[in-house]
XYZ file of N, CA and C in Angstrom:
225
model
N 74.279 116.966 187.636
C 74.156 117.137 186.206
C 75.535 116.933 185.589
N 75.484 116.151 184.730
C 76.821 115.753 183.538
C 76.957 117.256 182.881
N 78.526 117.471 183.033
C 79.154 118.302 182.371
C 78.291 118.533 180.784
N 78.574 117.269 179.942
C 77.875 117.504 178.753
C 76.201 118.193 178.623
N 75.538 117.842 179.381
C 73.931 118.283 180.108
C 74.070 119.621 180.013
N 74.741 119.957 180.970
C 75.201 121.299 181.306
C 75.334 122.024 179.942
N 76.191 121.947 179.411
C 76.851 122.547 178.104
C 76.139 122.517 176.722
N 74.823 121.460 177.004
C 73.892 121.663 176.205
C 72.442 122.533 176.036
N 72.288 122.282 177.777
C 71.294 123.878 178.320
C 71.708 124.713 177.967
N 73.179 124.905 178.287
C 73.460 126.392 178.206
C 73.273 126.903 176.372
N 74.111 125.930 175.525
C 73.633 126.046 174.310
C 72.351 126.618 173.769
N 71.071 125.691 174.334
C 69.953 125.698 174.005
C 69.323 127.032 174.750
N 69.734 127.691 175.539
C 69.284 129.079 176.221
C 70.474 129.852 176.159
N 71.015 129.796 175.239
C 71.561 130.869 174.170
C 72.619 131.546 175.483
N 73.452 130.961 175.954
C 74.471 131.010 177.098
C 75.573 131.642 175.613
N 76.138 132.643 176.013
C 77.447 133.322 175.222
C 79.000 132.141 175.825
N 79.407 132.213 177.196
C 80.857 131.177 177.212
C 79.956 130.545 178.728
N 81.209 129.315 178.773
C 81.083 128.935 180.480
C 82.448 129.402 181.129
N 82.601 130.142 182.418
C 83.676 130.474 182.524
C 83.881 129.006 184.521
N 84.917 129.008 183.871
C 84.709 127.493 184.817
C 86.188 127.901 185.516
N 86.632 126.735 187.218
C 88.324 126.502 186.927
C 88.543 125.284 186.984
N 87.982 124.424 186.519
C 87.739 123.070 186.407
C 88.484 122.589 184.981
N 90.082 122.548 185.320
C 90.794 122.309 184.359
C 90.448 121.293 183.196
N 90.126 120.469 184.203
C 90.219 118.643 183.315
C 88.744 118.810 182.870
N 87.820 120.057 182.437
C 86.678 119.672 181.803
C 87.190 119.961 179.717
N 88.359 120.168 179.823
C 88.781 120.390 178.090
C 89.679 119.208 177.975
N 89.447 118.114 178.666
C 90.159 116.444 178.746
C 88.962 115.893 178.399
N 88.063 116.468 179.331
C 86.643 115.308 179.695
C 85.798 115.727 178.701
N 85.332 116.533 177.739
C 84.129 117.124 176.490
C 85.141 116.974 175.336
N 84.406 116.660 173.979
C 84.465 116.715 173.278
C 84.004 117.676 172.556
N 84.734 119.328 172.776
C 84.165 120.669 172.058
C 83.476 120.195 170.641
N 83.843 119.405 169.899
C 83.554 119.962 168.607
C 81.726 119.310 168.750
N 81.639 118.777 169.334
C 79.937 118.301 169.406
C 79.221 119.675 169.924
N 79.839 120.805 170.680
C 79.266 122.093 171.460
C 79.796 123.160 170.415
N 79.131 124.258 170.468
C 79.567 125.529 169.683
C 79.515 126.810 171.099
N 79.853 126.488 171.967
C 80.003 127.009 173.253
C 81.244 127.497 173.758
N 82.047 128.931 173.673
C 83.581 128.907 174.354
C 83.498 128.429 175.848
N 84.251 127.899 176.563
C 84.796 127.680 177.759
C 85.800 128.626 178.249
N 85.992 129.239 179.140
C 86.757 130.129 179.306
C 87.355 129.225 181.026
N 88.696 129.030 180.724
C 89.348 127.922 181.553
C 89.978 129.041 182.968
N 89.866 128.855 183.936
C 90.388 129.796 185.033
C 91.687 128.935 185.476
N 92.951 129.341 185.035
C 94.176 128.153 185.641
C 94.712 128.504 187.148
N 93.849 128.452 188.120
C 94.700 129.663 188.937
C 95.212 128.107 190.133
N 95.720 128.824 191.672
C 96.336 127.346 192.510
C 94.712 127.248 193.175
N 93.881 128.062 193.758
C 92.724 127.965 193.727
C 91.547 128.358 193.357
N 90.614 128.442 193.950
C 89.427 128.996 193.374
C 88.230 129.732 194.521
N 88.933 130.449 194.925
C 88.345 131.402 196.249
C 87.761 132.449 195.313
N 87.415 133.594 196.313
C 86.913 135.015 195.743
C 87.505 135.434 195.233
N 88.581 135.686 196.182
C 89.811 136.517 196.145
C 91.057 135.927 194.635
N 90.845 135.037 194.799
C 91.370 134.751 193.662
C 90.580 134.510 192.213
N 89.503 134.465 191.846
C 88.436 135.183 190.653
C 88.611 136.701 190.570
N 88.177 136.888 191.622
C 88.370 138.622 191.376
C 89.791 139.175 190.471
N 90.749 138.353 190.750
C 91.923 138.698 190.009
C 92.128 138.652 188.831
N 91.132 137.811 188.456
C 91.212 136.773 187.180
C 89.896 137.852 186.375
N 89.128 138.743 186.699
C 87.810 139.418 186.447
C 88.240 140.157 184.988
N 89.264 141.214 185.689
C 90.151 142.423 183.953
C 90.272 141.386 182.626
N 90.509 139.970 182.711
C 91.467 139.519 181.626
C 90.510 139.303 180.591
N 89.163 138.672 182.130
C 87.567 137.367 181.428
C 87.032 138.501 180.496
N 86.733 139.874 181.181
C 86.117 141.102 180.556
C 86.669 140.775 178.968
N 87.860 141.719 178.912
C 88.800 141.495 177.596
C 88.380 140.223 176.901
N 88.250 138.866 177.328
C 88.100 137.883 176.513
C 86.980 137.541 176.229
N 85.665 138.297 176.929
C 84.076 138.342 176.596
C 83.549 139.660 175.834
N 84.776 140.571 175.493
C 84.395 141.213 174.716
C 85.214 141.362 173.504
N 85.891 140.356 173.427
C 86.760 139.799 172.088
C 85.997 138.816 171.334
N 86.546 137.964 170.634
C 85.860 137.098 169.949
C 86.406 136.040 170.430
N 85.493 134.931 171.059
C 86.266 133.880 171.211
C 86.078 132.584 171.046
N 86.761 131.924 170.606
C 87.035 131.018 169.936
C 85.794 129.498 170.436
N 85.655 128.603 169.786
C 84.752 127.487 170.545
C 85.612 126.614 171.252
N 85.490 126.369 172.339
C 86.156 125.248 173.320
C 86.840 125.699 174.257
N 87.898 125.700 174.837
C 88.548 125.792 175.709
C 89.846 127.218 175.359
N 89.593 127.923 176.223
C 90.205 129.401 176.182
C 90.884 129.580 177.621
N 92.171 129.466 177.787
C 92.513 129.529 179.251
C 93.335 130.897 179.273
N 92.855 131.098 180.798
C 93.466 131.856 180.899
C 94.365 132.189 182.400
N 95.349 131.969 182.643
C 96.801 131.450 183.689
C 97.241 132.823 184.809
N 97.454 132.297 185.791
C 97.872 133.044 186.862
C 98.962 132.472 187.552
């Protein structure tokens, strides 16, 4: 499934963010066609162990207001 596909289901079944660590997907979409936040994971990988770290910040930024498109957040 195309990234864009994706981001339009989720739209259409009322998805709140996508929390991804798939940097180059705020290169590859054109947010302003989606009303969907992305919540960007910048970390060196993408194991358990390293999400889990990343868990305190996503909380805070899913219970803030956040913005449409791409929202990163760095380790």
């Amino acid at each position: 499934m195309k990234n864009g596909v994706l981001l339009q289901l989720m739209i259409e079944n009322d998805f709140n963010a996508l929390i991804t660590f798939d940097k180059n997907l705020q290169f590859q979409q054109n947010f302003s066609k989606y009303t969907l936040p992305i919540i960007v994971l910048n970390a060196r990988d993408n194991t358990y162990l390293t999400l889990k770290d990343f868990v305190p910040e996503i909380l805070t930024m899913l219970k803030g207001t956040l913005r449409v498109g791409s929202n990163i957040i760095s380790k």
